[in-house]
Short mmCIF file of C-alpha atoms in Angstrom, two decimals:
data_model
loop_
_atom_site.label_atom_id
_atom_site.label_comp_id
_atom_site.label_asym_id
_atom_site.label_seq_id
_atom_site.Cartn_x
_atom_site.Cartn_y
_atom_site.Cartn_z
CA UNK Z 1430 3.12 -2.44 -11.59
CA UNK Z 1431 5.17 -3.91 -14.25
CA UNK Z 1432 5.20 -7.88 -14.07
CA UNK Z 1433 8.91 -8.41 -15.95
CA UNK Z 1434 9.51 -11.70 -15.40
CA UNK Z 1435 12.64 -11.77 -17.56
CA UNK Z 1436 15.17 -11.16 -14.68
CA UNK Z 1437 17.73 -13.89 -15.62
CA UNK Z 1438 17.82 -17.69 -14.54
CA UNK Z 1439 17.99 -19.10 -11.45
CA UNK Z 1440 21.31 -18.23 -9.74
CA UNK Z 1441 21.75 -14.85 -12.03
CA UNK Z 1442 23.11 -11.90 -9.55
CA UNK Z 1443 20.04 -10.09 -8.10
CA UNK Z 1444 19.58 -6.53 -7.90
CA UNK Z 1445 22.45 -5.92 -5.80
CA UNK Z 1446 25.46 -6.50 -8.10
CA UNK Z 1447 27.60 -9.31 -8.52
CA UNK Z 1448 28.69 -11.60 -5.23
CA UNK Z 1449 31.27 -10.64 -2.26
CA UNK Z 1450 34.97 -8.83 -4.30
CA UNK Z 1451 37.56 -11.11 -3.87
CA UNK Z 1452 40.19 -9.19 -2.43
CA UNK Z 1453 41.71 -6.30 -3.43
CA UNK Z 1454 38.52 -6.35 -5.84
CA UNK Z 1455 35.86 -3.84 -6.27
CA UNK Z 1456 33.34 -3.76 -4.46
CA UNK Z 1457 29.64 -2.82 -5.55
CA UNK Z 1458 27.51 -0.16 -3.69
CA UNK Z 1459 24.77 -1.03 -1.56
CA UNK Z 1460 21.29 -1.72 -2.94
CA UNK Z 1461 19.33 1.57 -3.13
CA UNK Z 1462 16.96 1.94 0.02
CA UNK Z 1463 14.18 4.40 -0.74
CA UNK Z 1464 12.28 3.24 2.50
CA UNK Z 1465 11.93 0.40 4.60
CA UNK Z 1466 13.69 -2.13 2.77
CA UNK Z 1467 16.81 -2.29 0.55
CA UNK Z 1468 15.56 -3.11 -3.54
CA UNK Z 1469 17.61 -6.66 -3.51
CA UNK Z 1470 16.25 -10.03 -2.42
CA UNK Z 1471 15.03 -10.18 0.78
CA UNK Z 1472 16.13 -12.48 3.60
CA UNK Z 1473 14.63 -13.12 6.96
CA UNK Z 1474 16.73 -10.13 9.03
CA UNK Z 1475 15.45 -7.87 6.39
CA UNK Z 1476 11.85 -8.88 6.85
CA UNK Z 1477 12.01 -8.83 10.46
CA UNK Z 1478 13.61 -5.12 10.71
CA UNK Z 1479 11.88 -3.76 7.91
CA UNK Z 1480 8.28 -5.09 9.49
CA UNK Z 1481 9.30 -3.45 13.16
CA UNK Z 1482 10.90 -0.34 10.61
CA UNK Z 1483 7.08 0.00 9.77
CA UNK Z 1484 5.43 -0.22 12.85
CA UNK Z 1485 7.96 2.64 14.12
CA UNK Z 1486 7.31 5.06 11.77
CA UNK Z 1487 3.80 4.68 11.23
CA UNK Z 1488 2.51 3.30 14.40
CA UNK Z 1489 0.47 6.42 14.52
CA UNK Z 1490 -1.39 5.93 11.36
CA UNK Z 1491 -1.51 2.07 12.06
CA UNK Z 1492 -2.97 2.24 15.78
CA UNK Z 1493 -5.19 5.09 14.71
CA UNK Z 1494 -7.17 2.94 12.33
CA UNK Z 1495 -6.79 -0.54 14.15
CA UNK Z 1496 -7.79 1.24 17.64
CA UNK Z 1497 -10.88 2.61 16.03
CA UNK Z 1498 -11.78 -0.69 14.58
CA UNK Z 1499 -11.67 -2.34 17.84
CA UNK Z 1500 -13.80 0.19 19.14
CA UNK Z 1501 -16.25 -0.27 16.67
CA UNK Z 1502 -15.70 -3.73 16.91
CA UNK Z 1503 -16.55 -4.11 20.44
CA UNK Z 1504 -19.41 -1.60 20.65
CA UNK Z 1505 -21.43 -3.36 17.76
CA UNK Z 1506 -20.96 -6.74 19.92
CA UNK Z 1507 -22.12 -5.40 23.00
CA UNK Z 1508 -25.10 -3.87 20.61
CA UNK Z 1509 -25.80 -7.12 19.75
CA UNK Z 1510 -25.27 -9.19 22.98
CA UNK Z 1511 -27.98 -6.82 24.68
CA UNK Z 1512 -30.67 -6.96 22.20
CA UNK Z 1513 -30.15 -11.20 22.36
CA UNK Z 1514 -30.19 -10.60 26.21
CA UNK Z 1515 -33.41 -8.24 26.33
CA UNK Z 1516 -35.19 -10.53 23.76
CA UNK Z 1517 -34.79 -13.78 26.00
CA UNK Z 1518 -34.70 -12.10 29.17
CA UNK Z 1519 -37.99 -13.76 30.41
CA UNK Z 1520 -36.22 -17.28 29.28
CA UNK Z 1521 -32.67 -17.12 30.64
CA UNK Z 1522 -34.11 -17.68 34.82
CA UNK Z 1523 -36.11 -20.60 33.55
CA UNK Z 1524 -33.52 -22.18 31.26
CA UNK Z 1525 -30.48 -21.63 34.07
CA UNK Z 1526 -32.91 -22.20 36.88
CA UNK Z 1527 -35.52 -24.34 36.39
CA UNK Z 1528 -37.69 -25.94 39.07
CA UNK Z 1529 -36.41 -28.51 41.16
CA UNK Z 1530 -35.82 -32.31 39.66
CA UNK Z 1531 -37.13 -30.64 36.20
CA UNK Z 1532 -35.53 -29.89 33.09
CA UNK Z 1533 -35.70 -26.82 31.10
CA UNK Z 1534 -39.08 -26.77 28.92
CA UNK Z 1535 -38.88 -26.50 25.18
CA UNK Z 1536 -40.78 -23.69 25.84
CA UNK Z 1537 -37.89 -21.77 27.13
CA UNK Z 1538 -34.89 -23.51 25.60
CA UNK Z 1539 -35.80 -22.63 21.70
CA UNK Z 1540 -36.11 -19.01 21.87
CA UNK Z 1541 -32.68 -19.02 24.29
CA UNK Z 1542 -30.82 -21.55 21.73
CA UNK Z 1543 -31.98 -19.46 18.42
CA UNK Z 1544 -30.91 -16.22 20.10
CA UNK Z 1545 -27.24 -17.75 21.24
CA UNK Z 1546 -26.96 -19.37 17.74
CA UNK Z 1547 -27.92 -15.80 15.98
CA UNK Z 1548 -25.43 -13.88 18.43
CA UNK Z 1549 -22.59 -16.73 17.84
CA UNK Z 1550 -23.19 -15.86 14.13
CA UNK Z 1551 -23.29 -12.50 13.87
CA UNK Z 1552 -20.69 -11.79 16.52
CA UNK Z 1553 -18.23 -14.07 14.33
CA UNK Z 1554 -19.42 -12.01 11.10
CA UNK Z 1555 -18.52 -8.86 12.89
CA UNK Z 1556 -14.79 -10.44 14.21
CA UNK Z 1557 -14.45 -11.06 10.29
CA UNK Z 1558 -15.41 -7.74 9.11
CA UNK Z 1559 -12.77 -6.06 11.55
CA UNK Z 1560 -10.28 -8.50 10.46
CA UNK Z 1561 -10.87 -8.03 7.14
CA UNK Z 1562 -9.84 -3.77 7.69
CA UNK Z 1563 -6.90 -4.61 9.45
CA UNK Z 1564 -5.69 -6.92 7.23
CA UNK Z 1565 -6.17 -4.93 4.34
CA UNK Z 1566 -4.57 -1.91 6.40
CA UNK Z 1567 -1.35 -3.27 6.47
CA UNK Z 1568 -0.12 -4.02 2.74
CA UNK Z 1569 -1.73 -0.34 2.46
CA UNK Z 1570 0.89 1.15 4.74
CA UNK Z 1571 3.87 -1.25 3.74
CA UNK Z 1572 2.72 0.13 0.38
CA UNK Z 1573 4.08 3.59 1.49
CA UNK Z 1574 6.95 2.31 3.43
CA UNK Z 1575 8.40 0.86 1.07
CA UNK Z 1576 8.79 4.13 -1.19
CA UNK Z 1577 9.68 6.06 1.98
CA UNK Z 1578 6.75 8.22 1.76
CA UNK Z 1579 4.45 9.79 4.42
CA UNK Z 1580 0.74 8.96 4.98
CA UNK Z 1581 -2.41 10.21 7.39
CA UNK Z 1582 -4.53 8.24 9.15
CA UNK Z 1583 -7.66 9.25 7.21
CA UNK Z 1584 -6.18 7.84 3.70
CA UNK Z 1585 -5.16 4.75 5.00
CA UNK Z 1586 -8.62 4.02 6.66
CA UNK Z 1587 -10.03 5.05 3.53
CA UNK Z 1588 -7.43 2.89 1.47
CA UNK Z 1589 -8.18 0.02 4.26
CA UNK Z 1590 -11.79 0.28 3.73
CA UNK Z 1591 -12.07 0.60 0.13
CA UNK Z 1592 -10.41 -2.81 -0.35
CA UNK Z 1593 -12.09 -4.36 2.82
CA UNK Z 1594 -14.59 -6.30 0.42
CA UNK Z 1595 -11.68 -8.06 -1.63
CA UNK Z 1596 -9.94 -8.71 1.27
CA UNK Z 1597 -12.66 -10.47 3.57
CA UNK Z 1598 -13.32 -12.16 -0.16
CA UNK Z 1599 -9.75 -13.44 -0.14
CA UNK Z 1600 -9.91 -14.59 3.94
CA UNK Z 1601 -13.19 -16.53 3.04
CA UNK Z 1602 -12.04 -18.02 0.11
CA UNK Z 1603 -8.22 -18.98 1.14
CA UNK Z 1604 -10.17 -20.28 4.90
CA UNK Z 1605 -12.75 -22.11 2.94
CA UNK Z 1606 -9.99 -24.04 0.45
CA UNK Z 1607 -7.01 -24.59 3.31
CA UNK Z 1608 -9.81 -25.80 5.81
CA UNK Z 1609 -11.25 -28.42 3.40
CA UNK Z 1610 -9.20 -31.09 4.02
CA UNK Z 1611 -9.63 -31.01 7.21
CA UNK Z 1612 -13.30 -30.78 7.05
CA UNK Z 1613 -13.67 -33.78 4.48
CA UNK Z 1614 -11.22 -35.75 7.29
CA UNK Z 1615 -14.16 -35.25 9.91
CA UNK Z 1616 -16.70 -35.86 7.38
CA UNK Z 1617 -15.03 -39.01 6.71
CA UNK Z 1618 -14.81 -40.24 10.24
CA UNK Z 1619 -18.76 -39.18 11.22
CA UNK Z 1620 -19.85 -42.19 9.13
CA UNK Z 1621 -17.24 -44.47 10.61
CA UNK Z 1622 -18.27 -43.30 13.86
CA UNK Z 1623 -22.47 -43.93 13.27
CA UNK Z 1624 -21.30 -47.47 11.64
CA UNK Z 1625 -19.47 -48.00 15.13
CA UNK Z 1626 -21.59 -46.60 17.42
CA UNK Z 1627 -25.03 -48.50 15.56
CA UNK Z 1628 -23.04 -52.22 15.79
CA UNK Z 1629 -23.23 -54.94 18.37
CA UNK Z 1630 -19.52 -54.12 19.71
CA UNK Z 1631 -18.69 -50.57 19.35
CA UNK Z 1632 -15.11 -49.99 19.66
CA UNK Z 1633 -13.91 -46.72 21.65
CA UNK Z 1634 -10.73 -46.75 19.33
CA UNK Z 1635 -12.99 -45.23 16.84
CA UNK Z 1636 -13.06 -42.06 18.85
CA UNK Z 1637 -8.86 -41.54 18.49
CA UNK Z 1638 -9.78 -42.04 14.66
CA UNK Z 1639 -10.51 -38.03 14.62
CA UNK Z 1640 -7.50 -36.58 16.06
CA UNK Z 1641 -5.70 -39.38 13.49
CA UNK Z 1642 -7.68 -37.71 10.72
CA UNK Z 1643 -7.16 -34.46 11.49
CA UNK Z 1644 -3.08 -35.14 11.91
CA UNK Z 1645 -3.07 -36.42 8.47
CA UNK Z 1646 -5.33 -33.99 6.70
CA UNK Z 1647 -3.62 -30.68 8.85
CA UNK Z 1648 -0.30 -30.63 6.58
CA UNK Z 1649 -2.42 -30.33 3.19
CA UNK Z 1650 -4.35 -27.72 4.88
CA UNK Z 1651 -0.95 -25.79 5.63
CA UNK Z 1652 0.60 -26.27 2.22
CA UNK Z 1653 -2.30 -24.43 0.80
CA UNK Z 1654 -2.69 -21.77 3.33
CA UNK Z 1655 0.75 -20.88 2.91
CA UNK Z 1656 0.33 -21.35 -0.88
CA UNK Z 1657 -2.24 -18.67 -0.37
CA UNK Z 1658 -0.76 -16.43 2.03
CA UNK Z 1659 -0.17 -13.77 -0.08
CA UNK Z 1660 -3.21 -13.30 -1.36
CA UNK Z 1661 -4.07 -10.26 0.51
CA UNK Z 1662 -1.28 -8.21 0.21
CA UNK Z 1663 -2.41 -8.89 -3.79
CA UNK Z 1664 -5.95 -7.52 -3.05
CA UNK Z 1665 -4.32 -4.22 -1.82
CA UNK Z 1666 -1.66 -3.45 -3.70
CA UNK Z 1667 -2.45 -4.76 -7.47
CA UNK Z 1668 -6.53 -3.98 -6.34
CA UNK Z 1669 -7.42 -7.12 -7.52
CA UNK Z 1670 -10.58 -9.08 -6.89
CA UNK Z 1671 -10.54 -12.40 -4.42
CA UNK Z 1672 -10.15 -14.85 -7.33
CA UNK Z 1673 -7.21 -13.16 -8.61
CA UNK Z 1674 -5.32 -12.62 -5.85
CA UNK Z 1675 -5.47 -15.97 -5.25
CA UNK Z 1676 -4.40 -17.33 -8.24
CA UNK Z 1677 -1.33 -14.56 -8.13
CA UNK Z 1678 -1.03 -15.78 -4.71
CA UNK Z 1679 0.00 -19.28 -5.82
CA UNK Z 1680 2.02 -18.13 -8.78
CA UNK Z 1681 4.66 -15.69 -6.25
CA UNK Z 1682 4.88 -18.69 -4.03
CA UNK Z 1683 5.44 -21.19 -6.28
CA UNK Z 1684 9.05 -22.81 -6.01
CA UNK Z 1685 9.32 -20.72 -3.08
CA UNK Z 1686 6.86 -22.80 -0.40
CA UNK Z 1687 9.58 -23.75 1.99
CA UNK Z 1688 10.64 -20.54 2.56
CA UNK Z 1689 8.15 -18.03 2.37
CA UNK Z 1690 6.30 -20.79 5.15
CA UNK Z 1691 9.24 -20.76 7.21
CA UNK Z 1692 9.56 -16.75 7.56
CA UNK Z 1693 5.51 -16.69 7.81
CA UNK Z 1694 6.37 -19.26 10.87
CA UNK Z 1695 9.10 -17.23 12.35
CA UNK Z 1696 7.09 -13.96 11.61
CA UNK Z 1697 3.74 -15.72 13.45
CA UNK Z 1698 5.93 -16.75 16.33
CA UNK Z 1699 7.18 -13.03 16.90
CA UNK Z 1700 3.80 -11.60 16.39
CA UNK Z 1701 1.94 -14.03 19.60
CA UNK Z 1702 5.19 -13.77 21.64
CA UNK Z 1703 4.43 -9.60 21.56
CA UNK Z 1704 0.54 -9.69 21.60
CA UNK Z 1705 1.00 -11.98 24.63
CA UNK Z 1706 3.40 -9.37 26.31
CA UNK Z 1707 0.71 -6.95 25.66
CA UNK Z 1708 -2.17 -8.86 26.73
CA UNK Z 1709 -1.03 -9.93 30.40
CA UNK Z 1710 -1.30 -6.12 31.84
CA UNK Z 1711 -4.62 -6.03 31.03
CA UNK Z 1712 -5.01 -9.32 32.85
CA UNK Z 1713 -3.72 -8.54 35.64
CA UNK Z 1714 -5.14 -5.12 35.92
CA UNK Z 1715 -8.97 -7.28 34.93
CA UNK Z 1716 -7.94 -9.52 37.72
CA UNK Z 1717 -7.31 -7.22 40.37
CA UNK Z 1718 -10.77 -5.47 39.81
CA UNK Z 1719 -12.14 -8.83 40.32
CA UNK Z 1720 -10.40 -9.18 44.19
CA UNK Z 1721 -13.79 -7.79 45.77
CA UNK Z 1722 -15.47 -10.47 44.36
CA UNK Z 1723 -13.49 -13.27 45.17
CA UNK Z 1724 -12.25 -11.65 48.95
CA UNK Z 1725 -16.39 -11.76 49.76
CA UNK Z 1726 -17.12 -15.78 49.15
CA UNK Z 1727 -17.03 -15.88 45.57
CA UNK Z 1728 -19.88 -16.44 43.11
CA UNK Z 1729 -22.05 -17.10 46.24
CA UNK Z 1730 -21.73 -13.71 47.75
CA UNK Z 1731 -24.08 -10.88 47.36
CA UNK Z 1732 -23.24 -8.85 44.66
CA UNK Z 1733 -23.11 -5.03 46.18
CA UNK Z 1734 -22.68 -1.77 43.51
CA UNK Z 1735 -18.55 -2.08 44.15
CA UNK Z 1736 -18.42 -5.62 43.68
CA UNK Z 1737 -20.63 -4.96 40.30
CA UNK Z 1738 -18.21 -2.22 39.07
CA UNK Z 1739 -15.01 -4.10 40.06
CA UNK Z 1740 -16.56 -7.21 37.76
CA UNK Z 1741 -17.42 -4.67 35.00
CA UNK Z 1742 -14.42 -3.13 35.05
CA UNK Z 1743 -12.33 -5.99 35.24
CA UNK Z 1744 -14.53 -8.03 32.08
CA UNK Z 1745 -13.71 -4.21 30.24
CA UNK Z 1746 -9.64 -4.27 31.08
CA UNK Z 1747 -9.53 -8.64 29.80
CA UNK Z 1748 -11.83 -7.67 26.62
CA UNK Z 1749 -9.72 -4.92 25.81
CA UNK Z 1750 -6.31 -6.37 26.67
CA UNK Z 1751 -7.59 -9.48 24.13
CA UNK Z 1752 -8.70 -6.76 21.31
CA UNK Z 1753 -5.86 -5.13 21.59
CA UNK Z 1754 -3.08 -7.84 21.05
CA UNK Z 1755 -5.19 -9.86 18.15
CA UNK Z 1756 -5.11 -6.35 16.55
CA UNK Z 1757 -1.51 -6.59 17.31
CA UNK Z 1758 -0.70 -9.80 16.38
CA UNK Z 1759 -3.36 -9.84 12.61
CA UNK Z 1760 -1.03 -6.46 11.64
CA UNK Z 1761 2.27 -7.81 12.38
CA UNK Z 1762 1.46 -11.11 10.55
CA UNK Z 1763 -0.16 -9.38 7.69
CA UNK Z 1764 3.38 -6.88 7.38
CA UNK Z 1765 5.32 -10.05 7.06
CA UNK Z 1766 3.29 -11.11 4.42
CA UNK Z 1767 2.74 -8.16 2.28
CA UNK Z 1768 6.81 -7.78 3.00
CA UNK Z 1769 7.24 -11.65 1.13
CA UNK Z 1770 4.73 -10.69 -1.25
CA UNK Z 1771 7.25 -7.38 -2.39
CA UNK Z 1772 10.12 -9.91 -2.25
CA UNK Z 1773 8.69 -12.34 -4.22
CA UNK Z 1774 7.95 -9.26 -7.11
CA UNK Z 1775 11.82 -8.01 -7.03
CA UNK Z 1776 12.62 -11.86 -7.49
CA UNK Z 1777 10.62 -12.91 -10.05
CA UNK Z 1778 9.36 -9.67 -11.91
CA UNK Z 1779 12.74 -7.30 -10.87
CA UNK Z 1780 10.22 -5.02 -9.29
CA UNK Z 1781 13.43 -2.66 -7.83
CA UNK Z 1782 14.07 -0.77 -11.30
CA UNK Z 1783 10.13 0.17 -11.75
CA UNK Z 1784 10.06 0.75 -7.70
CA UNK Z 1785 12.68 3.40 -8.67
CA UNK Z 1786 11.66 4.23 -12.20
CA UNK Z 1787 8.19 5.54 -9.97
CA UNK Z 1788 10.33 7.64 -7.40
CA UNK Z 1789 12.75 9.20 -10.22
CA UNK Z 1790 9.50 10.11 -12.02
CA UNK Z 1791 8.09 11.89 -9.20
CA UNK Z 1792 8.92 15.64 -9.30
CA UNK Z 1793 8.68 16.99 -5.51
CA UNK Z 1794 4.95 17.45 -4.09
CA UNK Z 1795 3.65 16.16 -6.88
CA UNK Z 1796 3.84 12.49 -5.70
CA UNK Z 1797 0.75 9.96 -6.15
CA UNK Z 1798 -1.23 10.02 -2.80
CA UNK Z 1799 -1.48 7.25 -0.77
CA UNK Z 1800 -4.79 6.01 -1.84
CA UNK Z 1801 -3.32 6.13 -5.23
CA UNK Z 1802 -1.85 2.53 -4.77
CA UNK Z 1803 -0.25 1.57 -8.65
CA UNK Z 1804 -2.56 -1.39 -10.06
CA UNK Z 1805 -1.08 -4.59 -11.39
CA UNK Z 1806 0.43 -3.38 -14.59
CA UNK Z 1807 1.90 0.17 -13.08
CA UNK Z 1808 5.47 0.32 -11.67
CA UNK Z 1809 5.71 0.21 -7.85
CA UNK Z 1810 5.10 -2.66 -5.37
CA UNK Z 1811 1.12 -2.48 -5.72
#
C-alpha cells in the first residue's frame, strides 16, 4: 500500500470534493463506495454502519471461524482441567475436607496449588491464543469489505491464522507497555505498605493508597493503549511484525488521540451492550437446568443422575453463552479499529486513489485472493 503522505495541509478538502455548494452552486458527486465504506474521511456514523455493514455480509465467514475457535477453545480447556483434576484427584478430598479441627497438610496442598497455578496459566495462554485468531480475523475481513469483494471461510481462517503470531505479538507487547504504569503504581505502594505494616503505628489509610495509585496511573495506561490501538489491524493488513505495527500504530494516531479514543469508546460501549444481549439467553436457559438442584435443598441434597445432567447442562449453556459474546464483543471492537486504522490511511496517506487505482487494475476474475492482503508499500488498505 502506498504511504503518500502529501495529501495537502490541514484543512485542505478531503477526498470528497470541495465543502457544501452555496446555492444555486454545483454540487460534487458522492465519494466513490466500492464496499463498505465511502473513500472520504470517516466520521463516527460511518464507522458504526460500515462495522454492522460487515458483520451482515460476512457474518457467515466471520462466525464460521470465531465459532470454531471457541470450540477449540473450550475443548483444549476442558483437556486441560481434567488432566489437573485426575493428577490431584487423591489430594482434592483431603485439601477441601480435611479431618476435623486440622488443617490441610503440606502434603496435600503443594501438589493441589502447583496443579491450579499450571491450569490458571495455561488456561490464560490458551484464552490468548484464541484471542489472538479473532483479532487478527477481523482486519482480514474488513480487508475485503472494504474493496467490496467476496471471501470463504477457509481463506480467512487461513489469513487469520497465518498472522496469529504477529498479532498475539502485538496484544503482548501493547498489554505489557499500557499496563506498566499501572504495575509500577502497585509496585510503588508494596514498599509503602511493608514500611507501614513493619512500624509501631500502622496506619489503615495506607490501604486506600492503592486504589489512589491506580486512579492516577490508569489515564497514562489509556493514552497509550489507545495510542496503540491500531496496532493490529497493522499486523494484518501491511503483514508487519509486532514492533512495527506498533510504532505505525503511534504514527496513524498521532494528532488524532482524542478522537480515534472517543469512537474506540463509543465502538466498546456498542460491542458489551450486544454481547450482553447475547449472553443472558444462555443464562437463563443455564439457570433453568439448574432448578432440580436448587428445588431439592440445594448444595446439601443428594445429587441423583438428573440433578447431575441438569448441572452439566446448565455449566455447558453459561460457558457457552460467555464464549460466545466475548467472541462477539473482541470482533466488533477489533472492526472498529481496523475501520480507524483505514481512516487514518485516506487522511494522512490519501489511501482512496490507490484503494481505487487496485480495483480499476483488476480485470474481472482475475482479482488478488483474499489471502493476498497488499503489504505496506502496495496500493489498497493492507
Amino acid at each position: 500500500m502506498t504511504q503518500n503522505t502529501g495529501w495537502g495541509p490541514t484543512g485542505a478538502p478531503g477526498p470528497g470534493g470541495p465543502g457544501a455548494p452555496q446555492w444555486g452552486g454545483w454540487a460534487p458527486p458522492p465519494p466513490p463506495q466500492p464496499g463498505v465504506i465511502p473513500l472520504h474521511p470517516l466520521g463516527l456514523g460511518d464507522v458504526v454502519s460500515a462495522s454492522f455493514a460487515t458483520l451482515g455480509r460476512y457474518w457467515k465467514q466471520m462466525a464460521g471461524v470465531m465459532l470454531a475457535v471457541l470450540g477449540a477453545c473450550l475443548l483444549v480447556m476442558a483437556l486441560l482441567a481434567g488432566v489437573a483434576v485426575a493428577a490431584v484427584y487423591d489430594h482434592i478430598e483431603p485439601v477441601f475436607d480435611p479431618p476435623f479441627g486440622q488443617d490441610p497438610s503440606a502434603e496435600h496442598l503443594t501438589p493441589f496449588l502447583v496443579a491450579a497455578i499450571t491450569l490458571f496459566v495455561l488456561l490464560l495462554a490458551v484464552g490468548l491464543l484464541a484471542t489472538a485468531v479473532v483479532t487478527a480475523l477481523c482486519p482480514a475481513v474488513l480487508h475485503e469489505a472494504v474493496f467490496g469483494r467476496p471471501t470463504t471461510f477457509r481463506a480467512m481462517w487461513r489469513t487469520a491464522l497465518q498472522r496469529t503470531p504477529s498479532v498475539l505479538g502485538t496484544l503482548l507487547l501493547t498489554g505489557l507497555i499500557a499496563g506498566s504504569p499501572v504495575l509500577a503504581a502497585v509496585l510503588v505502594w508494596i514498599p509503602v505498605m511493608i514500611v507501614s505494616v513493619s512500624g509501631d503505628d500502622p496506619s489503615p489509610g495506607i490501604v486506600l493508597l492503592l486504589p489512589a495509585f491506580i486512579l492516577a496511573a490508569a489515564p497514562v495506561s489509556v493514552w497509550l493503549g489507545t495510542r496503540l490501538g491500531l496496532a493490529p489491524a497493522v499486523a494484518v493488513m501491511e503483514k508487519a511484525g509486532p514492533v512495527t505495527a506498533l510504532r505505525r500504530s503511534a504514527a496513524l494516531v498521532k494528532g488524532e488521540w482524542w478522537r480515534i479514543f472517543g469512537i474506540t469508546l463509543v465502538g466498546s460501549m456498542i460491542a458489551m451492550s450486544i454481547a450482553y444481549m447475547i449472553q443472558m439467553p444462555f443464562q437463563l436457559v443455564g439457570m433453568f437446568g439448574m432448578i432440580p438442584l436448587m428445588a431439592e435443598g440445594g448444595a446439601t441434597a443428594e445429587l441423583s443422575t438428573g440433578m447431575i445432567v441438569g448441572l452439566a447442562f446448565g455449566f455447558l449453556c453459561i460457558m457457552a453463552g460467555g464464549g460466545v459474546s466475548q467472541m462477539f464483543q473482541i470482533g466488533c471492537t477489533q472492526l472498529f479499529s481496523s475501520l480507524l486504522y483505514v481512516d487514518q490511511r485516506i487522511r494522512r496517506e490519501n489511501l482512496a486513489p490507490a484503494i481505487l487505482a487496485e480495483l480499476a487494475a483488476q480485470a474481472p476474475g482475475t482479482g488478488p485472493t483474499p489471502t493476498d492482503a497488499p503489504g505496506p508499500d502496495a496500493p489498497g488498505p493492507a
